[in-house]
PDB file of C-alpha atoms and ligand atoms in Angstrom:
ATOM      1  CA  THR A 905     -20.925   5.808  38.904  1.00  0.00           C
ATOM      2  CA  LYS A 906     -21.036   7.768  35.651  1.00  0.00           C
ATOM      3  CA  ARG A 907     -24.097   9.780  34.679  1.00  0.00           C
ATOM      4  CA  ILE A 908     -25.716   8.773  31.408  1.00  0.00           C
ATOM      5  CA  THR A 909     -26.299  11.931  29.388  1.00  0.00           C
ATOM      6  CA  SER A 910     -28.465  12.525  26.344  1.00  0.00           C
ATOM      7  CA  SER A 911     -25.328  12.571  24.188  1.00  0.00           C
ATOM      8  CA  HIS A 912     -24.501   9.043  25.466  1.00  0.00           C
ATOM      9  CA  ILE A 913     -28.024   7.952  24.556  1.00  0.00           C
ATOM     10  CA  ASN A 914     -27.651   9.579  21.151  1.00  0.00           C
ATOM     11  CA  THR A 915     -24.389   7.709  20.578  1.00  0.00           C
ATOM     12  CA  LEU A 916     -25.964   4.452  21.756  1.00  0.00           C
ATOM     13  CA  ASN A 917     -28.887   4.975  19.382  1.00  0.00           C
ATOM     14  CA  ILE A 918     -26.477   5.521  16.495  1.00  0.00           C
ATOM     15  CA  ILE A 919     -24.527   2.370  17.424  1.00  0.00           C
ATOM     16  CA  MET A 920     -27.619   0.179  17.764  1.00  0.00           C
ATOM     17  CA  ALA A 921     -29.775   1.613  14.976  1.00  0.00           C
ATOM     18  CA  LYS A 922     -30.173  -0.374  11.786  1.00  0.00           C
ATOM     19  CA  ILE A 923     -29.014   1.797   8.870  1.00  0.00           C
ATOM     20  CA  ALA A 924     -31.595   1.867   6.069  1.00  0.00           C
ATOM     21  CA  GLU A 925     -30.959   0.545   2.550  1.00  0.00           C
ATOM     22  CA  SER A 926     -31.228   4.089   1.172  1.00  0.00           C
ATOM     23  CA  GLU A 927     -28.453   5.372   3.478  1.00  0.00           C
ATOM     24  CA  LEU A 928     -25.910   2.563   3.373  1.00  0.00           C
ATOM     25  CA  ILE A 929     -26.124   1.244  -0.161  1.00  0.00           C
ATOM     26  CA  ILE A 930     -24.724  -2.237  -0.679  1.00  0.00           C
ATOM     27  CA  ASN A 931     -24.732  -3.679  -4.202  1.00  0.00           C
ATOM     28  CA  SER A 932     -25.473  -7.223  -5.380  1.00  0.00           C
ATOM     29  CA  ARG A 933     -21.905  -8.395  -4.799  1.00  0.00           C
ATOM     30  CA  GLY A 934     -22.059  -7.169  -1.180  1.00  0.00           C
ATOM     31  CA  ALA A 935     -19.883  -4.149  -1.985  1.00  0.00           C
ATOM     32  CA  ILE A 936     -20.315  -0.492  -1.014  1.00  0.00           C
ATOM     33  CA  TYR A 937     -22.139   1.652  -3.607  1.00  0.00           C
ATOM     34  CA  HIS A 938     -19.538   3.963  -5.174  1.00  0.00           C
ATOM     35  CA  LEU A 939     -16.255   2.180  -4.464  1.00  0.00           C
ATOM     36  CA  ASP A 940     -17.664  -1.267  -5.337  1.00  0.00           C
ATOM     37  CA  VAL A 941     -15.382  -2.752  -2.663  1.00  0.00           C
ATOM     38  CA  ARG A 942     -16.340  -5.445  -0.135  1.00  0.00           C
ATOM     39  CA  PRO A 943     -15.177  -5.199   3.499  1.00  0.00           C
ATOM     40  CA  GLU A 944     -12.617  -8.012   3.105  1.00  0.00           C
ATOM     41  CA  GLU A 945     -11.153  -6.317   0.009  1.00  0.00           C
ATOM     42  CA  LEU A 946      -9.866  -3.281   1.941  1.00  0.00           C
ATOM     43  CA  ALA A 947      -6.660  -2.991   3.998  1.00  0.00           C
ATOM     44  CA  ASP A 948      -6.369  -0.896   7.188  1.00  0.00           C
ATOM     45  CA  THR A 949      -3.759   1.339   5.571  1.00  0.00           C
ATOM     46  CA  VAL A 950      -5.261   3.202   2.624  1.00  0.00           C
ATOM     47  CA  ILE A 951      -3.428   5.438   0.171  1.00  0.00           C
ATOM     48  CA  THR A 952      -5.670   7.874  -1.696  1.00  0.00           C
ATOM     49  CA  VAL A 953      -4.752   9.489  -5.008  1.00  0.00           C
ATOM     50  CA  GLY A 954      -6.797  11.903  -7.101  1.00  0.00           C
ATOM     51  CA  ASP A 955      -5.997  10.469 -10.515  1.00  0.00           C
ATOM     52  CA  PRO A 956      -7.421   6.976 -11.231  1.00  0.00           C
ATOM     53  CA  ASP A 957      -4.350   6.293 -13.430  1.00  0.00           C
ATOM     54  CA  ARG A 958      -2.100   6.896 -10.415  1.00  0.00           C
ATOM     55  CA  VAL A 959      -3.499   3.818  -8.628  1.00  0.00           C
ATOM     56  CA  LYS A 960      -1.442   1.457 -10.800  1.00  0.00           C
ATOM     57  CA  GLU A 961       1.631   3.676 -10.344  1.00  0.00           C
ATOM     58  CA  VAL A 962       1.353   2.921  -6.628  1.00  0.00           C
ATOM     59  CA  SER A 963       0.337  -0.743  -6.849  1.00  0.00           C
ATOM     60  CA  LYS A 964       3.143  -1.568  -9.319  1.00  0.00           C
ATOM     61  CA  HIS A 965       5.367  -1.403  -6.203  1.00  0.00           C
ATOM     62  CA  PHE A 966       3.264  -4.050  -4.381  1.00  0.00           C
ATOM     63  CA  ASP A 967       4.805  -7.546  -4.058  1.00  0.00           C
ATOM     64  CA  HIS A 968       1.384  -9.029  -4.667  1.00  0.00           C
ATOM     65  CA  ILE A 969      -2.024  -7.599  -5.702  1.00  0.00           C
ATOM     66  CA  GLU A 970      -5.032  -9.376  -4.126  1.00  0.00           C
ATOM     67  CA  HIS A 971      -7.916  -7.309  -5.465  1.00  0.00           C
ATOM     68  CA  LYS A 972      -8.531  -4.831  -8.285  1.00  0.00           C
ATOM     69  CA  ARG A 973     -11.853  -3.001  -8.431  1.00  0.00           C
ATOM     70  CA  GLN A 974     -13.123  -0.090 -10.508  1.00  0.00           C
ATOM     71  CA  HIS A 975     -16.417   1.820 -10.505  1.00  0.00           C
ATOM     72  CA  ARG A 976     -16.680   5.330 -11.990  1.00  0.00           C
ATOM     73  CA  GLU A 977     -13.521   7.293 -10.990  1.00  0.00           C
ATOM     74  CA  PHE A 978     -12.953   5.051  -7.974  1.00  0.00           C
ATOM     75  CA  VAL A 979     -10.217   2.507  -8.699  1.00  0.00           C
ATOM     76  CA  THR A 980      -9.048   0.324  -5.811  1.00  0.00           C
ATOM     77  CA  HIS A 981      -6.066  -2.051  -5.683  1.00  0.00           C
ATOM     78  CA  THR A 982      -5.315  -3.997  -2.494  1.00  0.00           C
ATOM     79  CA  GLY A 983      -2.091  -5.912  -1.969  1.00  0.00           C
ATOM     80  CA  THR A 984       1.045  -6.219   0.118  1.00  0.00           C
ATOM     81  CA  ILE A 985       4.531  -4.752   0.368  1.00  0.00           C
ATOM     82  CA  ASN A 986       6.905  -6.682   2.660  1.00  0.00           C
ATOM     83  CA  SER A 987       3.827  -8.457   4.087  1.00  0.00           C
ATOM     84  CA  LYS A 988       2.175  -5.105   5.015  1.00  0.00           C
ATOM     85  CA  ARG A 989      -1.334  -4.987   3.545  1.00  0.00           C
ATOM     86  CA  LEU A 990      -2.216  -1.763   1.730  1.00  0.00           C
ATOM     87  CA  SER A 991      -5.073  -0.465  -0.389  1.00  0.00           C
ATOM     88  CA  VAL A 992      -4.738   2.351  -2.900  1.00  0.00           C
ATOM     89  CA  VAL A 993      -7.958   4.125  -3.896  1.00  0.00           C
ATOM     90  CA  SER A 994      -8.539   6.965  -6.374  1.00  0.00           C
ATOM     91  CA  THR A 995     -10.848   9.719  -5.184  1.00  0.00           C
ATOM     92  CA  GLY A 996     -11.137  11.758  -8.357  1.00  0.00           C
ATOM     93  CA  ILE A 997     -10.981  15.505  -7.844  1.00  0.00           C
ATOM     94  CA  GLY A 998     -12.487  17.521  -5.029  1.00  0.00           C
ATOM     95  CA  PRO A 999     -14.009  17.511  -1.533  1.00  0.00           C
ATOM     96  CA  ASP A1000     -17.381  16.205  -2.745  1.00  0.00           C
ATOM     97  CA  ASN A1001     -15.648  13.041  -3.919  1.00  0.00           C
ATOM     98  CA  VAL A1002     -13.761  12.837  -0.622  1.00  0.00           C
ATOM     99  CA  ASP A1003     -17.125  12.862   1.189  1.00  0.00           C
ATOM    100  CA  ILE A1004     -17.983   9.675  -0.688  1.00  0.00           C
ATOM    101  CA  VAL A1005     -14.617   7.965  -0.360  1.00  0.00           C
ATOM    102  CA  VAL A1006     -13.960   8.632   3.339  1.00  0.00           C
ATOM    103  CA  ASN A1007     -17.512   7.724   4.394  1.00  0.00           C
ATOM    104  CA  GLU A1008     -17.406   4.520   2.339  1.00  0.00           C
ATOM    105  CA  LEU A1009     -13.930   3.539   3.599  1.00  0.00           C
ATOM    106  CA  ASP A1010     -15.177   4.004   7.153  1.00  0.00           C
ATOM    107  CA  ALA A1011     -18.361   2.038   6.480  1.00  0.00           C
ATOM    108  CA  LEU A1012     -16.285  -0.842   5.089  1.00  0.00           C
ATOM    109  CA  VAL A1013     -14.463  -1.283   8.406  1.00  0.00           C
ATOM    110  CA  ASN A1014     -16.873   0.088  11.005  1.00  0.00           C
ATOM    111  CA  ILE A1015     -20.354  -0.973   9.897  1.00  0.00           C
ATOM    112  CA  ASP A1016     -21.472  -4.586   9.909  1.00  0.00           C
ATOM    113  CA  PHE A1017     -22.975  -5.088   6.428  1.00  0.00           C
ATOM    114  CA  GLU A1018     -25.122  -8.043   7.617  1.00  0.00           C
ATOM    115  CA  SER A1019     -26.859  -6.305  10.544  1.00  0.00           C
ATOM    116  CA  ARG A1020     -26.409  -2.761   9.109  1.00  0.00           C
ATOM    117  CA  THR A1021     -25.309  -1.534  12.543  1.00  0.00           C
ATOM    118  CA  VAL A1022     -22.159   0.238  13.722  1.00  0.00           C
ATOM    119  CA  LYS A1023     -19.662  -2.296  15.073  1.00  0.00           C
ATOM    120  CA  PRO A1024     -19.013  -2.092  18.837  1.00  0.00           C
ATOM    121  CA  ASP A1025     -15.225  -2.161  18.303  1.00  0.00           C
ATOM    122  CA  LEU A1026     -14.136   0.438  15.806  1.00  0.00           C
ATOM    123  CA  THR A1027     -11.159   0.120  13.449  1.00  0.00           C
ATOM    124  CA  ARG A1028      -8.814   3.030  12.985  1.00  0.00           C
ATOM    125  CA  LEU A1029      -7.617   3.381   9.403  1.00  0.00           C
ATOM    126  CA  ASN A1030      -4.416   5.083   8.305  1.00  0.00           C
ATOM    127  CA  ILE A1031      -5.444   7.211   5.317  1.00  0.00           C
ATOM    128  CA  ILE A1032      -2.559   8.770   3.389  1.00  0.00           C
ATOM    129  CA  ARG A1033      -3.145  11.036   0.377  1.00  0.00           C
ATOM    130  CA  LEU A1034      -0.472  11.107  -2.334  1.00  0.00           C
ATOM    131  CA  GLY A1035      -1.537  14.072  -4.445  1.00  0.00           C
ATOM    132  CA  THR A1036      -0.333  17.088  -6.395  1.00  0.00           C
ATOM    133  CA  SER A1037      -0.549  20.731  -5.427  1.00  0.00           C
ATOM    134  CA  GLY A1038       0.401  24.347  -6.086  1.00  0.00           C
ATOM    135  CA  ALA A1039       2.971  26.051  -3.811  1.00  0.00           C
ATOM    136  CA  LEU A1040       2.157  29.435  -2.289  1.00  0.00           C
ATOM    137  CA  GLN A1041       5.672  30.227  -1.060  1.00  0.00           C
ATOM    138  CA  GLU A1042       8.633  31.218  -3.242  1.00  0.00           C
ATOM    139  CA  ASP A1043      11.036  28.911  -1.363  1.00  0.00           C
ATOM    140  CA  ILE A1044       8.980  25.728  -1.999  1.00  0.00           C
ATOM    141  CA  PRO A1045      10.210  24.540  -5.409  1.00  0.00           C
ATOM    142  CA  VAL A1046       8.327  22.581  -8.022  1.00  0.00           C
ATOM    143  CA  ASP A1047       8.913  18.816  -7.703  1.00  0.00           C
ATOM    144  CA  SER A1048       9.385  19.053  -3.899  1.00  0.00           C
ATOM    145  CA  ILE A1049       7.001  17.339  -1.452  1.00  0.00           C
ATOM    146  CA  VAL A1050       4.813  19.095   1.118  1.00  0.00           C
ATOM    147  CA  VAL A1051       3.392  17.291   4.152  1.00  0.00           C
ATOM    148  CA  SER A1052       0.246  19.051   5.387  1.00  0.00           C
ATOM    149  CA  THR A1053       0.353  19.722   9.137  1.00  0.00           C
ATOM    150  CA  HIS A1054      -3.206  21.097   8.788  1.00  0.00           C
ATOM    151  CA  GLY A1055      -5.902  21.112   6.151  1.00  0.00           C
ATOM    152  CA  LEU A1056      -7.716  24.455   6.072  1.00  0.00           C
ATOM    153  CA  GLY A1057     -10.886  24.120   4.032  1.00  0.00           C
ATOM    154  CA  ILE A1058     -12.510  26.950   2.112  1.00  0.00           C
ATOM    155  CA  ASP A1059     -14.680  24.345   0.368  1.00  0.00           C
ATOM    156  CA  ASN A1060     -17.646  24.051   2.787  1.00  0.00           C
ATOM    157  CA  LEU A1061     -17.792  20.234   3.135  1.00  0.00           C
ATOM    158  CA  LEU A1062     -17.221  19.946   6.881  1.00  0.00           C
ATOM    159  CA  ASN A1063     -19.893  22.569   7.633  1.00  0.00           C
ATOM    160  CA  TYR A1064     -22.469  19.840   6.935  1.00  0.00           C
ATOM    161  CA  TYR A1065     -21.163  17.724   9.851  1.00  0.00           C
ATOM    162  CA  LYS A1066     -21.204  18.524  13.589  1.00  0.00           C
ATOM    163  CA  HIS A1067     -17.630  19.338  14.469  1.00  0.00           C
ATOM    164  CA  ASP A1068     -15.602  21.129  17.140  1.00  0.00           C
ATOM    165  CA  ASN A1069     -12.312  22.966  17.036  1.00  0.00           C
ATOM    166  CA  ASN A1070      -9.822  23.475  19.861  1.00  0.00           C
ATOM    167  CA  ASP A1071      -8.881  27.025  20.943  1.00  0.00           C
ATOM    168  CA  GLU A1072      -5.852  27.240  18.666  1.00  0.00           C
ATOM    169  CA  GLU A1073      -7.843  26.072  15.644  1.00  0.00           C
ATOM    170  CA  MET A1074     -10.604  28.606  16.363  1.00  0.00           C
ATOM    171  CA  GLN A1075      -8.028  31.388  16.588  1.00  0.00           C
ATOM    172  CA  ILE A1076      -6.411  30.331  13.291  1.00  0.00           C
ATOM    173  CA  ILE A1077      -9.810  30.434  11.572  1.00  0.00           C
ATOM    174  CA  GLN A1078     -10.718  33.812  13.080  1.00  0.00           C
ATOM    175  CA  GLN A1079      -7.437  35.403  11.990  1.00  0.00           C
ATOM    176  CA  PHE A1080      -7.594  33.680   8.605  1.00  0.00           C
ATOM    177  CA  VAL A1081     -11.065  35.082   7.848  1.00  0.00           C
ATOM    178  CA  ALA A1082     -10.028  38.589   8.923  1.00  0.00           C
ATOM    179  CA  HIS A1083      -6.840  38.412   6.843  1.00  0.00           C
ATOM    180  CA  THR A1084      -8.240  36.898   3.641  1.00  0.00           C
ATOM    181  CA  GLN A1085     -11.605  38.715   3.678  1.00  0.00           C
ATOM    182  CA  LEU A1086     -13.284  35.361   2.960  1.00  0.00           C
ATOM    183  CA  ASN A1087     -16.315  36.798   4.723  1.00  0.00           C
ATOM    184  CA  SER A1088     -20.000  35.936   4.682  1.00  0.00           C
ATOM    185  CA  ASN A1089     -20.165  35.829   0.874  1.00  0.00           C
ATOM    186  CA  PHE A1090     -18.064  32.664   1.147  1.00  0.00           C
ATOM    187  CA  SER A1091     -18.493  29.475   3.156  1.00  0.00           C
ATOM    188  CA  HIS A1092     -17.020  29.499   6.653  1.00  0.00           C
ATOM    189  CA  PRO A1093     -13.480  28.046   6.600  1.00  0.00           C
ATOM    190  CA  TYR A1094     -12.673  25.044   8.797  1.00  0.00           C
ATOM    191  CA  ILE A1095      -9.432  23.420   9.914  1.00  0.00           C
ATOM    192  CA  SER A1096      -8.228  19.979  11.010  1.00  0.00           C
ATOM    193  CA  SER A1097      -4.766  18.713  11.782  1.00  0.00           C
ATOM    194  CA  ALA A1098      -2.879  15.692  10.443  1.00  0.00           C
ATOM    195  CA  GLY A1099      -3.003  12.448  12.417  1.00  0.00           C
ATOM    196  CA  SER A1100       0.028  12.731  14.700  1.00  0.00           C
ATOM    197  CA  ALA A1101       0.694   8.962  14.754  1.00  0.00           C
ATOM    198  CA  VAL A1102       1.285   9.026  10.978  1.00  0.00           C
ATOM    199  CA  LEU A1103       2.778  12.530  10.705  1.00  0.00           C
ATOM    200  CA  LYS A1104       5.679  11.590  13.011  1.00  0.00           C
ATOM    201  CA  HIS A1105       7.052   9.226  10.326  1.00  0.00           C
ATOM    202  CA  PHE A1106       7.229  12.003   7.708  1.00  0.00           C
ATOM    203  CA  VAL A1107       9.691  14.552   9.078  1.00  0.00           C
ATOM    204  CA  ALA A1108      13.079  14.731   7.320  1.00  0.00           C
ATOM    205  CA  GLY A1109      13.119  15.450   3.582  1.00  0.00           C
ATOM    206  CA  PHE A1110       9.710  17.122   3.385  1.00  0.00           C
ATOM    207  CA  TYR A1111       8.368  20.671   3.600  1.00  0.00           C
ATOM    208  CA  HIS A1112       5.641  21.094   6.232  1.00  0.00           C
ATOM    209  CA  GLY A1113       2.832  23.619   6.485  1.00  0.00           C
ATOM    210  CA  ILE A1114      -0.852  24.457   6.330  1.00  0.00           C
ATOM    211  CA  THR A1115      -2.570  23.301   3.134  1.00  0.00           C
ATOM    212  CA  ILE A1116      -5.605  25.195   1.836  1.00  0.00           C
ATOM    213  CA  THR A1117      -8.286  23.046   0.219  1.00  0.00           C
ATOM    214  CA  CYS A1118     -10.263  24.852  -2.476  1.00  0.00           C
ATOM    215  CA  PRO A1119     -13.612  24.064  -4.113  1.00  0.00           C
ATOM    216  CA  GLY A1120     -12.119  24.542  -7.590  1.00  0.00           C
ATOM    217  CA  PHE A1121      -8.880  24.775  -9.556  1.00  0.00           C
ATOM    218  CA  TYR A1122      -9.403  28.105 -11.379  1.00  0.00           C
ATOM    219  CA  GLY A1123     -11.288  30.927  -9.621  1.00  0.00           C
ATOM    220  CA  PRO A1124     -10.987  29.429  -6.119  1.00  0.00           C
ATOM    221  CA  GLN A1125      -7.209  29.175  -6.657  1.00  0.00           C
ATOM    222  CA  GLY A1126      -6.945  32.686  -8.123  1.00  0.00           C
ATOM    223  CA  ARG A1127      -6.429  31.581 -11.750  1.00  0.00           C
ATOM    224  CA  VAL A1128      -7.748  33.972 -14.374  1.00  0.00           C
ATOM    225  CA  LEU A1129      -8.461  32.709 -17.867  1.00  0.00           C
ATOM    226  CA  ARG A1130     -11.551  34.641 -19.038  1.00  0.00           C
ATOM    227  CA  LEU A1131     -13.472  35.394 -15.816  1.00  0.00           C
ATOM    228  CA  GLY A1132     -12.926  38.083 -13.215  1.00  0.00           C
ATOM    229  CA  LEU A1133     -12.470  37.179  -9.526  1.00  0.00           C
ATOM    230  CA  THR A1134     -14.337  38.483  -6.481  1.00  0.00           C
ATOM    231  CA  ASN A1135     -11.210  38.184  -4.342  1.00  0.00           C
ATOM    232  CA  PRO A1136      -8.281  38.892  -6.714  1.00  0.00           C
ATOM    233  CA  ASP A1137      -5.782  39.307  -3.848  1.00  0.00           C
ATOM    234  CA  LEU A1138      -6.517  35.847  -2.403  1.00  0.00           C
ATOM    235  CA  ILE A1139      -3.178  34.277  -3.374  1.00  0.00           C
ATOM    236  CA  ASP A1140      -1.213  37.159  -1.820  1.00  0.00           C
ATOM    237  CA  ARG A1141      -3.306  36.988   1.342  1.00  0.00           C
ATOM    238  CA  LEU A1142      -2.707  33.218   1.621  1.00  0.00           C
ATOM    239  CA  THR A1143       1.053  33.606   1.065  1.00  0.00           C
ATOM    240  CA  GLU A1144       1.354  36.322   3.751  1.00  0.00           C
ATOM    241  CA  PHE A1145      -0.781  34.591   6.401  1.00  0.00           C
ATOM    242  CA  THR A1146       1.037  33.371   9.504  1.00  0.00           C
ATOM    243  CA  PHE A1147      -0.122  32.079  12.863  1.00  0.00           C
ATOM    244  CA  GLY A1148       2.750  31.609  15.342  1.00  0.00           C
ATOM    245  CA  GLN A1149       5.258  29.448  13.491  1.00  0.00           C
ATOM    246  CA  HIS A1150       2.599  28.205  11.041  1.00  0.00           C
ATOM    247  CA  ARG A1151       2.370  29.429   7.444  1.00  0.00           C
ATOM    248  CA  ILE A1152       0.403  28.334   4.395  1.00  0.00           C
ATOM    249  CA  THR A1153       2.594  26.288   2.076  1.00  0.00           C
ATOM    250  CA  ASN A1154       0.249  25.157  -0.690  1.00  0.00           C
ATOM    251  CA  PHE A1155      -3.260  24.610  -1.987  1.00  0.00           C
ATOM    252  CA  GLU A1156      -5.116  21.760  -3.641  1.00  0.00           C
ATOM    253  CA  MET A1157      -8.582  20.183  -3.513  1.00  0.00           C
ATOM    254  CA  GLU A1158      -8.866  17.271  -1.025  1.00  0.00           C
ATOM    255  CA  THR A1159      -6.733  17.594   2.121  1.00  0.00           C
ATOM    256  CA  SER A1160      -9.038  19.455   4.546  1.00  0.00           C
ATOM    257  CA  ALA A1161     -11.943  17.188   3.633  1.00  0.00           C
ATOM    258  CA  ILE A1162      -9.851  14.074   4.330  1.00  0.00           C
ATOM    259  CA  TYR A1163      -8.477  15.530   7.586  1.00  0.00           C
ATOM    260  CA  GLY A1164     -11.847  16.842   8.729  1.00  0.00           C
ATOM    261  CA  LEU A1165     -13.936  13.744   8.044  1.00  0.00           C
ATOM    262  CA  GLY A1166     -11.087  11.392   8.980  1.00  0.00           C
ATOM    263  CA  ARG A1167     -10.656  13.020  12.382  1.00  0.00           C
ATOM    264  CA  LEU A1168     -14.418  12.976  13.103  1.00  0.00           C
ATOM    265  CA  LEU A1169     -14.499   9.261  12.287  1.00  0.00           C
ATOM    266  CA  GLY A1170     -11.392   8.487  14.367  1.00  0.00           C
ATOM    267  CA  HIS A1171      -8.912   7.716  11.583  1.00  0.00           C
ATOM    268  CA  GLN A1172      -5.281   8.812  11.239  1.00  0.00           C
ATOM    269  CA  CYS A1173      -4.877  10.925   8.111  1.00  0.00           C
ATOM    270  CA  LEU A1174      -1.950  12.478   6.332  1.00  0.00           C
ATOM    271  CA  SER A1175      -1.687  14.369   3.052  1.00  0.00           C
ATOM    272  CA  LEU A1176       1.473  14.529   0.938  1.00  0.00           C
ATOM    273  CA  SER A1177       1.609  16.694  -2.158  1.00  0.00           C
ATOM    274  CA  THR A1178       4.078  16.845  -4.996  1.00  0.00           C
ATOM    275  CA  ILE A1179       4.392  20.504  -5.914  1.00  0.00           C
ATOM    276  CA  VAL A1180       3.663  20.727  -9.634  1.00  0.00           C
ATOM    277  CA  ALA A1181       3.105  24.514  -9.773  1.00  0.00           C
ATOM    278  CA  ASN A1182       4.721  27.395  -7.925  1.00  0.00           C
ATOM    279  CA  ARG A1183       2.156  30.190  -8.088  1.00  0.00           C
ATOM    280  CA  ILE A1184       4.524  32.849  -6.768  1.00  0.00           C
ATOM    281  CA  LYS A1185       7.337  32.122  -9.219  1.00  0.00           C
ATOM    282  CA  LYS A1186       4.794  31.227 -11.916  1.00  0.00           C
ATOM    283  CA  GLU A1187       6.566  27.952 -12.689  1.00  0.00           C
ATOM    284  CA  PHE A1188       5.168  24.525 -13.603  1.00  0.00           C
ATOM    285  CA  SER A1189       7.021  21.195 -13.261  1.00  0.00           C
ATOM    286  CA  LYS A1190       8.895  20.064 -16.385  1.00  0.00           C
ATOM    287  CA  ASP A1191       8.271  16.391 -15.497  1.00  0.00           C
ATOM    288  CA  GLY A1192       5.426  16.073 -13.030  1.00  0.00           C
ATOM    289  CA  ASN A1193       5.156  12.295 -13.550  1.00  0.00           C
ATOM    290  CA  ALA A1194       8.759  11.751 -12.424  1.00  0.00           C
ATOM    291  CA  ALA A1195       8.215  13.995  -9.408  1.00  0.00           C
ATOM    292  CA  VAL A1196       5.039  12.090  -8.445  1.00  0.00           C
ATOM    293  CA  GLU A1197       6.897   8.772  -8.873  1.00  0.00           C
ATOM    294  CA  ASN A1198       9.581  10.077  -6.512  1.00  0.00           C
ATOM    295  CA  MET A1199       6.886  10.903  -3.912  1.00  0.00           C
ATOM    296  CA  ILE A1200       5.274   7.459  -4.314  1.00  0.00           C
ATOM    297  CA  GLU A1201       8.594   5.638  -3.807  1.00  0.00           C
ATOM    298  CA  LYS A1202       9.584   7.776  -0.818  1.00  0.00           C
ATOM    299  CA  ALA A1203       6.148   7.447   0.821  1.00  0.00           C
ATOM    300  CA  LEU A1204       5.844   3.682   0.257  1.00  0.00           C
ATOM    301  CA  LYS A1205       9.252   3.066   1.835  1.00  0.00           C
ATOM    302  CA  ILE A1206       8.049   4.878   4.986  1.00  0.00           C
ATOM    303  CA  ILE A1207       4.528   3.409   4.988  1.00  0.00           C
ATOM    304  CA  ALA A1208       5.817  -0.146   4.585  1.00  0.00           C
ATOM    305  CA  SER A1209       7.981   0.290   7.684  1.00  0.00           C
ATOM    306  CA  PHE A1210       5.371   1.414  10.250  1.00  0.00           C
TER     307      PHE A1210
HETATM  308  C1  LIG B 649      -6.251  19.262  -9.714  1.00  0.00           C
HETATM  309  O1  LIG B 649      -5.444  19.207 -10.836  1.00  0.00           O
HETATM  310  C2  LIG B 649      -6.138  18.005  -8.882  1.00  0.00           C
HETATM  311  O2  LIG B 649      -4.753  17.785  -8.526  1.00  0.00           O
HETATM  312  C3  LIG B 649      -4.592  17.747  -7.115  1.00  0.00           C
HETATM  313  C4  LIG B 649      -5.784  18.517  -6.606  1.00  0.00           C
HETATM  314  O3  LIG B 649      -6.032  18.274  -5.252  1.00  0.00           O
HETATM  315  C5  LIG B 649      -6.884  18.124  -7.545  1.00  0.00           C
HETATM  316  O4  LIG B 649      -7.444  16.885  -7.212  1.00  0.00           O
HETATM  317  O5  LIG B 649      -4.470  16.453  -6.549  1.00  0.00           O
HETATM  318  P1  LIG B 649      -4.418  15.050  -7.354  1.00  0.00           P
HETATM  319  O6  LIG B 649      -3.243  15.138  -8.308  1.00  0.00           O
HETATM  320  O7  LIG B 649      -4.191  14.010  -6.319  1.00  0.00           O
HETATM  321  O8  LIG B 649      -5.733  14.882  -8.060  1.00  0.00           O
HETATM  322  N1  LIG B 650      -3.475  20.870  -7.966  1.00  0.00           N
HETATM  323  C1  LIG B 650      -4.147  21.985  -7.584  1.00  0.00           C
HETATM  324  O1  LIG B 650      -5.249  21.881  -7.036  1.00  0.00           O
HETATM  325  N2  LIG B 650      -3.593  23.182  -7.828  1.00  0.00           N
HETATM  326  C2  LIG B 650      -2.406  23.316  -8.442  1.00  0.00           C
HETATM  327  O2  LIG B 650      -1.958  24.460  -8.659  1.00  0.00           O
HETATM  328  C3  LIG B 650      -1.717  22.147  -8.835  1.00  0.00           C
HETATM  329  C4  LIG B 650      -2.287  20.929  -8.575  1.00  0.00           C
END
C-alpha cells in the first residue's frame, strides 16, 4: 500500500477544486480570455511565433484552415498538413506574454470549461516556437537556425512558480551566476531543457546550444543606444560560458519561459530560432523574411512527419 502524503492531498485538491471565474476567464463564446480560442479550436501540436503577421506565413502551408481567431496580439490559425492537425499561435514579444499563452493553451486541453476542474486525464501538447534570435558565437552565421537544447532565463518569470532543477541544471545555474556576475541585483536565473521527444526530430541541419531568454531587447541584450549598462561585459561573458560540452549559442525573449512553464505543465517544448543578428560579428540578416520562411518550411516538413 502507498502512503498518502500531504503533497498527494494538495494535488487532489487542485484536481477537484472548482476554478473561480476570476482565475479561469471564459468569454461569452466559451473561449479563453486572451487567446479567444475554444477548446475544440486548438490542435495538440502548437507552433508559436512572436510576430502576429508570421501566423499566416505558417498557415499558408496548411492544406486546410479550420479556424482563424484574433484577439490583441494573439492570432491563432488551426488546420491540417497531410491530415496532421496543427495550430499556430502568435505570442507577441516576451516572457510575460508567454505566461499568458502557455497557461491558456494548457487550460484549453487540461481544464474542463463546464465544471471548471482539472481533467483527470491530461493531454500533452507539443509546443514548438519558430522565432528569431541573435547569435552569441562567431561561427553561427546569420540566416542559420538554432535549436535550443536548454532555455536559460534571466527574465524572472519562472521564479513565480514552484519548480525544481536536477543536479546538472543547478550546477549550470551556479556557474552561470558566478561567471556573468548576474548577482542579487538581478533576478535569479533558471533553466529548463527542451522536450526530448520533439528535440530528437531536429538534429541534422541545425545548430544546437543553450539559449538565453532576456527580459528586453536593448539593455538586457547589451545594446547601447543612449543609456549606459550596469553589466557592459554581459555579451562577452555569455559567449565565453561553457559547461561540459554545452555553450550558449544565442539569445532572444521567449524560450526559457516556454520550456520552464511547458515542462512544469507536462508538455513537450522545442524552440527554433532563425539567426537574424550576429552580435559578435556585428552583422544583421540581409533578408530576414526569406531566412524565416526557410525555417518555417524546414520545420513544417519535420513536424508533419511525427
Ligand atoms: C525581438 O525582436 C523579438 O524577436 C524574437 C525575440 O524573441 C523577440 O520576441 O522572436 P520573434 O521573432 O519570434 O518575436
Ligand atoms: N531577437 C532578439 O531578441 N534579439 C536579437 O538580437 C534578434 C532577434
